[in-house]
CSV table of C-alpha atoms in Angstrom, one decimal:
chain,number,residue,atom,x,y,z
A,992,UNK,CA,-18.2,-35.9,-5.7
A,993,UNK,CA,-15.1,-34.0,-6.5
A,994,UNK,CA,-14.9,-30.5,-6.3
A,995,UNK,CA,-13.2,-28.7,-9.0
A,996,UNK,CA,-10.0,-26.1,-8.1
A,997,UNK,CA,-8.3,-23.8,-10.5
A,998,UNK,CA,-6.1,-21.8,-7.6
A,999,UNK,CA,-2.9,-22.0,-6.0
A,1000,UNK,CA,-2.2,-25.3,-3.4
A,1001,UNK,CA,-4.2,-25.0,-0.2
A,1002,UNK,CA,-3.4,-26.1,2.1
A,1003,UNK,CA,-3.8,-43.0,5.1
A,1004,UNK,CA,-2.5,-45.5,5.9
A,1005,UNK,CA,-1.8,-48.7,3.4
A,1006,UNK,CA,-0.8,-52.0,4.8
A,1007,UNK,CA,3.0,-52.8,4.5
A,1008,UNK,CA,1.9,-55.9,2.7
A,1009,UNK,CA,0.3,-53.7,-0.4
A,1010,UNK,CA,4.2,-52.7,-1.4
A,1011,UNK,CA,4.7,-56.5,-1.3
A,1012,UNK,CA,5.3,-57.3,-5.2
A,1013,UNK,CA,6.4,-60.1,-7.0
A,1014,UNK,CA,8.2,-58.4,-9.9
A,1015,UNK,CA,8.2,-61.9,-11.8
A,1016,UNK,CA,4.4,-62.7,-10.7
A,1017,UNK,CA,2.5,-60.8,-13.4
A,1018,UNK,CA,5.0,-60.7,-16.8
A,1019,UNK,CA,2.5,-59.7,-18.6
A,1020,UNK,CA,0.9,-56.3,-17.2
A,1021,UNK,CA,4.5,-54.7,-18.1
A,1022,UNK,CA,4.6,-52.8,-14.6
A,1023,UNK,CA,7.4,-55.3,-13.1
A,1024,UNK,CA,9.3,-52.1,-12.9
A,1025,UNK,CA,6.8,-50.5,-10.5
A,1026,UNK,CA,6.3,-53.4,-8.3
A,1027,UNK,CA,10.5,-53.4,-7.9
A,1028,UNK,CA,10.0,-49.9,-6.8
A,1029,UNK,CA,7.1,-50.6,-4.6
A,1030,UNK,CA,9.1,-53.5,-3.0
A,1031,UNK,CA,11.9,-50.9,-2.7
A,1032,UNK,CA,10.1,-48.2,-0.8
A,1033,UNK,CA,8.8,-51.5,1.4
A,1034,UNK,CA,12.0,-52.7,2.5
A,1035,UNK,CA,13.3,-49.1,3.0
A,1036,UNK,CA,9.9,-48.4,5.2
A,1037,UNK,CA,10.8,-51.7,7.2
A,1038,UNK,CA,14.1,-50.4,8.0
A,1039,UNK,CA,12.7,-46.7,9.2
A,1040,UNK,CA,11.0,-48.7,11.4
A,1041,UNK,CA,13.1,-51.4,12.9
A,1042,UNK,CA,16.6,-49.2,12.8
A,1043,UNK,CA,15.7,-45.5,12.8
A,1044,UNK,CA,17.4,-43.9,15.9
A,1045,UNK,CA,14.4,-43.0,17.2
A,1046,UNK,CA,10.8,-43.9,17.3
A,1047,UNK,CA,8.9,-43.0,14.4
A,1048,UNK,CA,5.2,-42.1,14.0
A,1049,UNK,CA,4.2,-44.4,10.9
A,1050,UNK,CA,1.1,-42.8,10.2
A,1051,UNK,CA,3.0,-39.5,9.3
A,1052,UNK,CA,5.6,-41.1,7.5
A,1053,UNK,CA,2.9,-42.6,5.1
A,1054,UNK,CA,1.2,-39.5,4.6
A,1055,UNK,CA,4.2,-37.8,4.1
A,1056,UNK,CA,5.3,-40.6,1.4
A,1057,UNK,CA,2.4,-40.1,-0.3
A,1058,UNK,CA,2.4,-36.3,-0.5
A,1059,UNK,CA,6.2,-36.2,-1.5
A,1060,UNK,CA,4.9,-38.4,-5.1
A,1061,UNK,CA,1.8,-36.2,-5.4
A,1062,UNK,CA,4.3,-33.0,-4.9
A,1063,UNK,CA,6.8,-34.1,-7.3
A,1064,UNK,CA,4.6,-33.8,-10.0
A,1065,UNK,CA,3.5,-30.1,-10.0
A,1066,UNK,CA,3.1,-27.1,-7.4
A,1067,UNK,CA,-0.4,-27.7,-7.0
A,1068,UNK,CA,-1.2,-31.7,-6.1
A,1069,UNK,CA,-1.4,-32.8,-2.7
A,1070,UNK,CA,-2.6,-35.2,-0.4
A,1071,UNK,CA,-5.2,-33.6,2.4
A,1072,UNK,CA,-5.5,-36.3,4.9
A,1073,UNK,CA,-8.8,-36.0,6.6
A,1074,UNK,CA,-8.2,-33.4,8.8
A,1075,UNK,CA,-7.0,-31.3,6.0
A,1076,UNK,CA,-9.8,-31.9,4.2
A,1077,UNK,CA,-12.0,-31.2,6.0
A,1078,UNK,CA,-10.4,-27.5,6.6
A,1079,UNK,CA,-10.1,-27.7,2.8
A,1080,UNK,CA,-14.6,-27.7,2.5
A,1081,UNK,CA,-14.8,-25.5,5.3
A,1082,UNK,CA,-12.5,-22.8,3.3
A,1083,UNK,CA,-14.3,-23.6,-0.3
A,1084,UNK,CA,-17.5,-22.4,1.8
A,1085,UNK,CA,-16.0,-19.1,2.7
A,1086,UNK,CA,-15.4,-18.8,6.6
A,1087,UNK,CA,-12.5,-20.4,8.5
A,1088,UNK,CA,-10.1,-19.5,11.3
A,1089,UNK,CA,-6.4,-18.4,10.4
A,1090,UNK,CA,-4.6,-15.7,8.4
A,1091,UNK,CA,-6.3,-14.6,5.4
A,1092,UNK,CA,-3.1,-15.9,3.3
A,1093,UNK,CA,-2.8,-17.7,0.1
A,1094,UNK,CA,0.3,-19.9,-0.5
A,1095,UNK,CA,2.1,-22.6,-2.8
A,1096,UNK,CA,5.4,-23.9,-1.7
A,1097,UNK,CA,8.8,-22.8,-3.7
A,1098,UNK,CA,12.6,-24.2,-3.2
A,1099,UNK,CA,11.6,-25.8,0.3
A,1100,UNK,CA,9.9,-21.7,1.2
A,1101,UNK,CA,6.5,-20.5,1.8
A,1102,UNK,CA,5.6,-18.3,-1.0
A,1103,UNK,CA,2.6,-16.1,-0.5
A,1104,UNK,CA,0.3,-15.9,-3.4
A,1105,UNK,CA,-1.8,-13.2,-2.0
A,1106,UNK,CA,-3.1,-12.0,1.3
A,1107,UNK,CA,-7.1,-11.8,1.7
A,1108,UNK,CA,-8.7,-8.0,1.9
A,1109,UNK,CA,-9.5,-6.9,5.4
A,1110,UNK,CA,-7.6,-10.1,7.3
A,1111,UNK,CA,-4.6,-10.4,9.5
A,1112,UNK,CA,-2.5,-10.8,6.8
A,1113,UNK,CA,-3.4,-7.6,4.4
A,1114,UNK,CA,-3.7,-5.6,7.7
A,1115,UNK,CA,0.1,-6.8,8.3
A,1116,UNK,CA,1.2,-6.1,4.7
A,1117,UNK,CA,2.0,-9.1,3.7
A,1118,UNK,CA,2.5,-9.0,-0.1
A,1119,UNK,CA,2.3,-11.2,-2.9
A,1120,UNK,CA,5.9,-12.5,-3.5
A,1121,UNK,CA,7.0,-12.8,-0.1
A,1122,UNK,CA,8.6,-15.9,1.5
A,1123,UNK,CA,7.9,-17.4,5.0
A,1124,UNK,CA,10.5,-19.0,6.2
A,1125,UNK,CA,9.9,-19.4,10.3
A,1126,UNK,CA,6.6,-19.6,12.4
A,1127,UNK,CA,7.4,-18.5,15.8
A,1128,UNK,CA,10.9,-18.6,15.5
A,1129,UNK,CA,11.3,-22.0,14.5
A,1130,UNK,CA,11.9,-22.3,10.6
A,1131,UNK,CA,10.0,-23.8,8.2
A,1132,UNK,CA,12.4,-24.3,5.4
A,1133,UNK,CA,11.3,-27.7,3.4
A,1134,UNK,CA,9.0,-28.9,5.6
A,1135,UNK,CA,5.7,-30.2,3.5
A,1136,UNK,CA,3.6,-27.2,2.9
A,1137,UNK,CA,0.4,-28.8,4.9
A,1138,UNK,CA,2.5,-28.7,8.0
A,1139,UNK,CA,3.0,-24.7,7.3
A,1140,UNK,CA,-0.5,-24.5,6.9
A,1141,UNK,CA,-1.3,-26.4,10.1
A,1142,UNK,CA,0.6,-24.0,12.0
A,1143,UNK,CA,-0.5,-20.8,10.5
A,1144,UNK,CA,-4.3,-21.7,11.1
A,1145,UNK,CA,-5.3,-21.7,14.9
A,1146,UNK,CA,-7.9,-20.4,17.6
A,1147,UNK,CA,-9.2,-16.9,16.7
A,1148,UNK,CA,-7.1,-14.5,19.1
A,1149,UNK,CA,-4.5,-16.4,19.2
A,1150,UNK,CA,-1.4,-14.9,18.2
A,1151,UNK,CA,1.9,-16.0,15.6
A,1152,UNK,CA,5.0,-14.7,14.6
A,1153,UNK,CA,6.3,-14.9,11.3
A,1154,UNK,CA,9.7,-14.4,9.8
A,1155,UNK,CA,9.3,-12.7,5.9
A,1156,UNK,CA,12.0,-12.7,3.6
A,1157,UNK,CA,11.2,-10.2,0.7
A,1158,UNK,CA,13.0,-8.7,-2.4
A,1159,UNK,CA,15.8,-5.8,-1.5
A,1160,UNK,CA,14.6,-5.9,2.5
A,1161,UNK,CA,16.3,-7.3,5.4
A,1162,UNK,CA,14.5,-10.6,6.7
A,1163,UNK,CA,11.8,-9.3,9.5
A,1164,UNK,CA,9.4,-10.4,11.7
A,1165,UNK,CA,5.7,-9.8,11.4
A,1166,UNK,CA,3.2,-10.8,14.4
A,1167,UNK,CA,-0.6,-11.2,13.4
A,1168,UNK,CA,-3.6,-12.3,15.7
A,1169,UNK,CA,-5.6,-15.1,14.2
A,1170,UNK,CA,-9.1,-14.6,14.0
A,1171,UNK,CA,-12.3,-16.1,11.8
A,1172,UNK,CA,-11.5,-15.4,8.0
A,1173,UNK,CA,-14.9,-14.7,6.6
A,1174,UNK,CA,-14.1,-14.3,2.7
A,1175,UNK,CA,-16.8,-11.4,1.8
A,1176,UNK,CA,-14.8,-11.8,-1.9
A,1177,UNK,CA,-16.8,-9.2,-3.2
A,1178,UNK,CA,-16.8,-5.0,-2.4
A,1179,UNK,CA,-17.9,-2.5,-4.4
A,1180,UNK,CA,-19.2,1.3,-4.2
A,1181,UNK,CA,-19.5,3.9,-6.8
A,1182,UNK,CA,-17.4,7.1,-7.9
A,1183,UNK,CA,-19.7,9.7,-9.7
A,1184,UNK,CA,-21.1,7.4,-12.5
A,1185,UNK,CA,-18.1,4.6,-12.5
A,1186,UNK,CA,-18.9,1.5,-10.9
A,1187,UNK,CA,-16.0,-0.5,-8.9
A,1188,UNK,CA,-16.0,-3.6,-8.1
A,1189,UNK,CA,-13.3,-5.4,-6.4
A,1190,UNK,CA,-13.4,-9.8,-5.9
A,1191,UNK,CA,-10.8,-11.0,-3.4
A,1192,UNK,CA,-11.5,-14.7,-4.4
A,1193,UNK,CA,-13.9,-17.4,-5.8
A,1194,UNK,CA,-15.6,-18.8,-3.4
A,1195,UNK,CA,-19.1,-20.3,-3.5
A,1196,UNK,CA,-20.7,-17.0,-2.9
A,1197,UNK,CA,-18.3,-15.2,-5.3
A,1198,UNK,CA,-21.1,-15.8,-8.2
A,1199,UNK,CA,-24.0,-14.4,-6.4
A,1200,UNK,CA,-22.9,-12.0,-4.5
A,1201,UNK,CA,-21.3,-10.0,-7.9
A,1202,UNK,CA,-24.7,-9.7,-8.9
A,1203,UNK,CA,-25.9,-7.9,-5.8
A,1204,UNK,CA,-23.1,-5.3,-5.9
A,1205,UNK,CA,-23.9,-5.1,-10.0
A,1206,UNK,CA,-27.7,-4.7,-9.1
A,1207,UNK,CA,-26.8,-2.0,-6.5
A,1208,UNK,CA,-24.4,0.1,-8.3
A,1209,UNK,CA,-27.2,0.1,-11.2
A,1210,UNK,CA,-29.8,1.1,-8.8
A,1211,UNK,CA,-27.6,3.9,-7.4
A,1212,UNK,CA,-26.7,5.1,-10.6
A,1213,UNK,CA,-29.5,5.5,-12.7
A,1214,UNK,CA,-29.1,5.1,-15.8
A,1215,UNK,CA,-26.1,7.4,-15.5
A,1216,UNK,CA,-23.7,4.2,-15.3
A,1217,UNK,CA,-20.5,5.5,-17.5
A,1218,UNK,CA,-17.8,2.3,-16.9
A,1219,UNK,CA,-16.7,-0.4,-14.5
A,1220,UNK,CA,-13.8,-1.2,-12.9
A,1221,UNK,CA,-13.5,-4.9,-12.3
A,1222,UNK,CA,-10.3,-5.2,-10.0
A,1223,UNK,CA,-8.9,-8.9,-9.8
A,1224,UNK,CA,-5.2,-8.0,-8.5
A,1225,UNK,CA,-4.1,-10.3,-6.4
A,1226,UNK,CA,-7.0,-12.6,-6.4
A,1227,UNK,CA,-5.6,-15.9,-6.3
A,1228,UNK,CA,-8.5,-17.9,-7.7
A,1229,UNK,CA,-11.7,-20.8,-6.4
A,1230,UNK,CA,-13.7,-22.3,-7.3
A,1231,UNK,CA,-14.1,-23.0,-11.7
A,1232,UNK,CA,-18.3,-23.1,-11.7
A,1233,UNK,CA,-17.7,-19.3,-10.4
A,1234,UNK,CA,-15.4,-18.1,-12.5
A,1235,UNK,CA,-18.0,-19.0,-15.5
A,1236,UNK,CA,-20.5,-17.5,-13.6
A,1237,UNK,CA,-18.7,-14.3,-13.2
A,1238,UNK,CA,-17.8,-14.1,-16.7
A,1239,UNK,CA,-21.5,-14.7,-17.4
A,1240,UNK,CA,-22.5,-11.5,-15.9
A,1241,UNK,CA,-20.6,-9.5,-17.9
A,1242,UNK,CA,-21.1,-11.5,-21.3
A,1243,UNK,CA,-24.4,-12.7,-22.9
A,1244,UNK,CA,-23.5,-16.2,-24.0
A,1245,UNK,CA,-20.0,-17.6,-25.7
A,1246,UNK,CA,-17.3,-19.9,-24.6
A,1247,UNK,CA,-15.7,-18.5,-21.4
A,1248,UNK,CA,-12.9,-21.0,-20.8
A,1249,UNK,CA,-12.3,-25.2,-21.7
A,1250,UNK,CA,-10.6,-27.9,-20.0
A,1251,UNK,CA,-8.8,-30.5,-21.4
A,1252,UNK,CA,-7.0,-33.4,-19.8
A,1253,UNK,CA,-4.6,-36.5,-20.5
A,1254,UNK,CA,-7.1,-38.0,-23.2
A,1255,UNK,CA,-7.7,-36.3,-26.6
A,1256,UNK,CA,-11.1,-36.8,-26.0
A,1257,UNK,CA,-11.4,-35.2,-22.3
A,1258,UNK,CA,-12.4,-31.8,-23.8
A,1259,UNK,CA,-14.8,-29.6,-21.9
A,1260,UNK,CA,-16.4,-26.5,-22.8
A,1261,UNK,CA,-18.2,-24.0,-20.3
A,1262,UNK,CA,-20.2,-21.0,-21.9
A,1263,UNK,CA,-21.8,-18.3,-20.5
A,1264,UNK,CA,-25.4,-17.8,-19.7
A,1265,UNK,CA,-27.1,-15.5,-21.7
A,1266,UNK,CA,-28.5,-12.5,-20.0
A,1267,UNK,CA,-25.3,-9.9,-19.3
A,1268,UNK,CA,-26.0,-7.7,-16.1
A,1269,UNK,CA,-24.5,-4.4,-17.3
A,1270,UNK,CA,-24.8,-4.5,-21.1
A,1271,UNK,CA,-22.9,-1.3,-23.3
A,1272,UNK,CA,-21.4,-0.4,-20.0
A,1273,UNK,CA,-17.2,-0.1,-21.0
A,1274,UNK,CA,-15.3,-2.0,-18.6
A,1275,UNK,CA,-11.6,-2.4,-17.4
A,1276,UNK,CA,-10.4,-5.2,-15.5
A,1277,UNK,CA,-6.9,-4.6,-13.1
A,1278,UNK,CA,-4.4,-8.0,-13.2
A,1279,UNK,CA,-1.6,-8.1,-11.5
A,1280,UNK,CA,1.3,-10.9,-11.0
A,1281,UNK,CA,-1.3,-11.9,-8.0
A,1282,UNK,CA,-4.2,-12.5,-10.4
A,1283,UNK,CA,-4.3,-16.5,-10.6
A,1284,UNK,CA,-6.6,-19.1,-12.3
A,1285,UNK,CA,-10.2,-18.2,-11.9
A,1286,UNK,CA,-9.1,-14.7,-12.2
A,1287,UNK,CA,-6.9,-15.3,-15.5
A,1288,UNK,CA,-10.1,-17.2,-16.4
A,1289,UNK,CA,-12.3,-14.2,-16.1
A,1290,UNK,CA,-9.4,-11.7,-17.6
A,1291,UNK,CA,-9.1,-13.7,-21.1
A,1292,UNK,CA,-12.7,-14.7,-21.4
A,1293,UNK,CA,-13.4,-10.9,-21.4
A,1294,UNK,CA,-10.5,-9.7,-23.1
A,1295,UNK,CA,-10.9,-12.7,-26.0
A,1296,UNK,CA,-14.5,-11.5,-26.5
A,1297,UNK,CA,-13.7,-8.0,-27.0
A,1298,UNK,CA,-15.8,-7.2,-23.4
A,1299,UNK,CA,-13.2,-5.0,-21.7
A,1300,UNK,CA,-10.1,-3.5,-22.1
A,1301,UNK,CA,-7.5,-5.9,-19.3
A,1302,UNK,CA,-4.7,-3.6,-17.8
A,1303,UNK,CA,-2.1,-3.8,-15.2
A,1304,UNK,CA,0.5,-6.2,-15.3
A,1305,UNK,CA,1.1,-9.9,-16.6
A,1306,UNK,CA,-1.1,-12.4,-14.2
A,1307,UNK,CA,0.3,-15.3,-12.7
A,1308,UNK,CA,0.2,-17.8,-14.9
A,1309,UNK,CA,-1.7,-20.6,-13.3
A,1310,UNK,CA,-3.5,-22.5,-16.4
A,1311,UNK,CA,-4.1,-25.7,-14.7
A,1312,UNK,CA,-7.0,-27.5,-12.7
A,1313,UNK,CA,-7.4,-29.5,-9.5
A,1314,UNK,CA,-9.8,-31.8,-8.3
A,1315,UNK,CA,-10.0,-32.9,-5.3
A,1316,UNK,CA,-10.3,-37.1,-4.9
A,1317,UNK,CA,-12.0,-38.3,-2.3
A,1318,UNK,CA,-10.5,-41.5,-1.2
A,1319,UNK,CA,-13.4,-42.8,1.7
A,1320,UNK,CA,-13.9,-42.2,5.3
A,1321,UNK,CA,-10.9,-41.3,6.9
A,1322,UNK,CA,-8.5,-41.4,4.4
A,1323,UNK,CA,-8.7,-37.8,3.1
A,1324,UNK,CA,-8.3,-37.1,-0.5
A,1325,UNK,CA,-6.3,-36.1,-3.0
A,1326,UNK,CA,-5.9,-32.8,-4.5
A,1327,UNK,CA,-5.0,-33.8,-8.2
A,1328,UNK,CA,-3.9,-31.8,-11.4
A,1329,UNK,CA,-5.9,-33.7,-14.1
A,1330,UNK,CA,-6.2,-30.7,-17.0
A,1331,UNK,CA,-5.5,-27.4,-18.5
A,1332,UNK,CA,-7.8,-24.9,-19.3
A,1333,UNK,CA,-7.9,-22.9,-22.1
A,1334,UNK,CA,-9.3,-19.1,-23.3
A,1335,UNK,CA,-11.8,-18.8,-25.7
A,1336,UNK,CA,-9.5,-17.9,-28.6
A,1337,UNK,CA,-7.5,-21.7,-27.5
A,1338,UNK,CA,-4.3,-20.2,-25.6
A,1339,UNK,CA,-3.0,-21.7,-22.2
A,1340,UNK,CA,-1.9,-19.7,-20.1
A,1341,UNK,CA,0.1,-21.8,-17.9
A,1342,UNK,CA,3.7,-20.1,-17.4
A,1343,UNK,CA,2.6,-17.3,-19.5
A,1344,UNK,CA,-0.2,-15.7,-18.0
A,1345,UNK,CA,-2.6,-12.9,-19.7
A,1346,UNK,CA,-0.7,-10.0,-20.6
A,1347,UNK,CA,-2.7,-7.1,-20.8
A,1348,UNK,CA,-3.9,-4.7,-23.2
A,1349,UNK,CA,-2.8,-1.4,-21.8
A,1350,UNK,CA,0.4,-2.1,-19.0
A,1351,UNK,CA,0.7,0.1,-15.9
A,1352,UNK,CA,2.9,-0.7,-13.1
A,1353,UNK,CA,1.8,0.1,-9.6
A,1354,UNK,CA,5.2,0.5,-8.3
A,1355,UNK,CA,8.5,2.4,-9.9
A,1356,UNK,CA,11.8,0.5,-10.3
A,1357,UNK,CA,14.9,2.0,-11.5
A,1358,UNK,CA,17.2,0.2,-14.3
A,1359,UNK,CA,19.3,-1.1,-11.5
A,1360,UNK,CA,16.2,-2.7,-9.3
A,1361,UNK,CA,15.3,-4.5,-12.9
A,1362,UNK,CA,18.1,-5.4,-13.5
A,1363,UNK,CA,18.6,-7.4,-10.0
A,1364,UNK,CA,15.4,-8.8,-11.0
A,1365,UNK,CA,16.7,-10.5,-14.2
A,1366,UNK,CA,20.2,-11.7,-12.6
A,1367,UNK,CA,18.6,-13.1,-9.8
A,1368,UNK,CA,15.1,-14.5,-11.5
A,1369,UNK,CA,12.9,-13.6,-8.5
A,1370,UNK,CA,10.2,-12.8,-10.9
A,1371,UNK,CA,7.5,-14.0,-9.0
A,1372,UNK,CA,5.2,-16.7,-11.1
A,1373,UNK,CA,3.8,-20.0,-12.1
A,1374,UNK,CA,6.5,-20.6,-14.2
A,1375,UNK,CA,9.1,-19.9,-12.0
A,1376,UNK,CA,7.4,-22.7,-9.0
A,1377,UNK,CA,9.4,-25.6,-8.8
A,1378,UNK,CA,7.9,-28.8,-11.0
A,1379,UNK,CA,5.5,-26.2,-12.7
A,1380,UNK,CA,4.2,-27.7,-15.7
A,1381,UNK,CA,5.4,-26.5,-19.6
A,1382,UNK,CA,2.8,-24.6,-21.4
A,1383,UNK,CA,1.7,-27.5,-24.0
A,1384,UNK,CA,1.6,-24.3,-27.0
A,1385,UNK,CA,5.1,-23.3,-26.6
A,1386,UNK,CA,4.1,-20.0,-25.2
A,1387,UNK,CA,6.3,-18.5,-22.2
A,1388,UNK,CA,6.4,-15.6,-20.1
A,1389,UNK,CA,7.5,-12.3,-21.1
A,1390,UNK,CA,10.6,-11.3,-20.1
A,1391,UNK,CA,10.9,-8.9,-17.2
A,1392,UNK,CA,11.2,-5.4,-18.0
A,1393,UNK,CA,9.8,-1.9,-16.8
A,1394,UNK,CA,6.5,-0.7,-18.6
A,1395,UNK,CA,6.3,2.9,-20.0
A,1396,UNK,CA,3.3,4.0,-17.8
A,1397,UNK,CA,4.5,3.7,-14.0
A,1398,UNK,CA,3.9,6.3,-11.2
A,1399,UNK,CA,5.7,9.5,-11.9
A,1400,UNK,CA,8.8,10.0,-9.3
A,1401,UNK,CA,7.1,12.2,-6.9
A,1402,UNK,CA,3.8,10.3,-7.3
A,1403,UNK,CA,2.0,10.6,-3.4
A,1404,UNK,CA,-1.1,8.6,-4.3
A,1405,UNK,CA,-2.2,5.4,-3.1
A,1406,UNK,CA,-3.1,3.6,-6.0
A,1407,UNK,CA,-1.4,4.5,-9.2
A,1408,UNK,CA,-2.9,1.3,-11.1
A,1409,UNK,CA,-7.0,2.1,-10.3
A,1410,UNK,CA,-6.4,5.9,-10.7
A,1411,UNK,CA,-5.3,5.5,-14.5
A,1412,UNK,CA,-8.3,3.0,-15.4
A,1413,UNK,CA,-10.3,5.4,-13.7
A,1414,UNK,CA,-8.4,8.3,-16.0
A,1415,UNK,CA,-9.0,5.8,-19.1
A,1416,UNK,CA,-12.7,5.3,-18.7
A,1417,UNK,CA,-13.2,9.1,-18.4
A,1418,UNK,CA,-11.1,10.1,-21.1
A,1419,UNK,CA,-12.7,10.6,-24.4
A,1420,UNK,CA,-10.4,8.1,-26.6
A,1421,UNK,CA,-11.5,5.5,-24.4
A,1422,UNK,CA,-14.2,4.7,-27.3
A,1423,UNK,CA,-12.1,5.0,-30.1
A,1424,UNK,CA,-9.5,2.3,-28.2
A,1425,UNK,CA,-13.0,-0.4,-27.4
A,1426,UNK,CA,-13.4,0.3,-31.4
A,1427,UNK,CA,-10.1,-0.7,-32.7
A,1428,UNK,CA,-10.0,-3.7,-30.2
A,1429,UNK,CA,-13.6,-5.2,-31.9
């Protein structure tokens, strides 16, 4: 069975005589060239062995072979031998011991997608954007990112120290206490008659537990229900079969996303069920540069339908899907980029990302902050990962810049972003703005 991904990387052994090729022995499958190379990396693997300095473990220099050509064709395929795998079904279910911490590799760094709600590694405010570059003192810097990940997960009490490097701040430590990361990826509660709803990440509960905090906010309400905010910032995406089944709840049939792969004819479509939760309710959904895959998912499929007004900033940009391999007892899998997925109205938002209807930064930057930004290109995003794939439409990234609406100087709030979508849905031109959009 594979198991289908759309967020950022998580986290064998052949017999030397497989790389054993005869260039010359099979003319006519026109792979001679691959069998030199196989023969190449043979004789090089039979000198690591015989005249390396030191004695080398050949079981991780395999897995670590076959992980470097899996890496080096995108940010997001890897090999998970079967340890990591099975950490890798144990996460997709939800509960797990480690961080809370979402992460892809970038220019031999740790880059943090986003940290979990309510885990070590919110509580330690790690952000979206930062780098990791040592674990307890001892750096980091190009190792393969499953080693990373290895270290950061652990014993629950157990403690680690890691060394952040983030934009305009000296390097610093940060030391968090590992403990069991249950993903609850759904909160909600209700403010007078708006309904918020925050998801943290699509997991197999995701789906299912949206529709109890939909249900509850409905029955606490009344029928005095005046809007929704659906909050996906710095969710970095799951499971795909949940993102369609979120969109579902807010939309009563139509396409929510397709997937198309290397042949022309590897095309599917996934609509939503019919039967939307909170019907004529107005809704705004928050994105940020942490919003990735499922979430982008979610955010187009309701802004292309005309079901929500999307604001915030540009999402991440992570338009492609995984599946993960399996390759047969104790060998692991492979966790394999093999399509793109696509919004209802047919744009890929790899590199691009949604931008969104109405943009509001959470944070101010001067002229001279933005400008750093641009000379140094620390924009953090799919497009900017290293080995990121193109967008196949041509379409790219807007160009950093500051938006109009950001937090006043003096501003002393604690979340400029949700205060203005709750300002929007309250203000009366809120239905003139749905009207234009349909």
């Amino acid at each position: 069975m594979r198991l289908r991904f759309i967020g950022p990387a998580l986290a064998g052994v052949i017999g030397l005589s497989a790389f054993v090729w005869n260039a010359d022995s099979s003319p006519e499958n026109g792979h001679a060239d691959t069998y030199q190379q196989l023969d190449l990396f043979a004789e090089i693997l039979a000198r690591v062995q015989t005249e390396y300095v030191a004695d080398v473990d050949e079981t991780e220099v395999m897995e670590a072979s076959i992980d470097g050509m899996l890496t080096s064709l995108d940010p997001h395929s890897s090999y998970l031998n079967p340890e990591e795998y099975r950490s890798m079904q144990v996460q997709a279910s939800g509960e797990y011991g480690g961080l809370g911490i979402e992460i892809t590799q970038q220019d031999g760094f740790i880059l943090v997608v986003s940290p979990m709600d309510d885990t070590p590694a919110s509580r330690a405010d790690i952000q979206s954007g930062d780098y990791i570059s040592a674990i307890n003192g001892e750096t980091i810097v190009g190792q393969p990112m499953n080693d990373s990940l290895k270290q950061m997960r652990g014993a629950p009490g157990t403690d680690i120290n890691l060394t952040i490097l983030r934009e305009n701040v000296e390097p610093f430590d940060v030391s968090l206490t590992r403990e069991i990361i249950k993903q609850n990826s759904v909160s909600y509660r209700l403010e007078d008659t708006i309904g918020y709803v925050r998801i943290s990440t699509f997991n197999e509960r995701t789906t299912d537990s949206l529709i109890e905090a939909l249900s509850s906010l409905k029955k606490e309400a009344g029928s005095t229900m005046t809007g929704l905010v659906l909050d996906l910032r710095n969710n970095p995406g799951g499971l795909l079969n949940q993102a369609v089944g979120v969109s579902s709840a807010f939309l009563d049939g139509g396409e929510v996303v397709s997937t198309r792969g290397r042949h022309p004819n590897d095309v599917q479509r996934y609509n939503a069920r019919q039967g939307e939760k909170i019907a004529d309710v107005p809704i705004i959904v928050l994105i940020n540069g942490g919003s990735a895959s499922a979430a982008e998912i979610v955010a187009g499929a309701l802004q292309d339908h005309n079901r929500a007004i999307i604001m915030g900033e540009t999402s991440f940009g992570k338009g492609s899907v995984q599946s993960v391999i399996p390759l047969g007892p104790q060998r692991g899998a492979i966790r394999l980029t093999t399509s793109r997925y696509y919004t209802p109205s047919n744009a890929s938002i790899q590199g691009a990302g949604i931008e969104p209807d109405v943009e509001v930064a959470q944070t101010r930057l001067s002229e001279e902050e933005m400008a750093d930004i641009e000379k140094r290109r620390k924009r953090y995003s799919e497009a900017n990962l290293r080995n990121a794939l193109e967008n196949d439409q041509g379409r790219e990234r807007r160009a950093p810049h500051i938006p109009a609406d950001q937090p006043p100087v003096d501003y002393e709030g604690e979340d400029y972003q949700l205060e203005r979508a709750f300002g929007k849905l309250r203000s009366t031109d809120f239905a003139s703005d749905q009207s234009q959009k349909g």
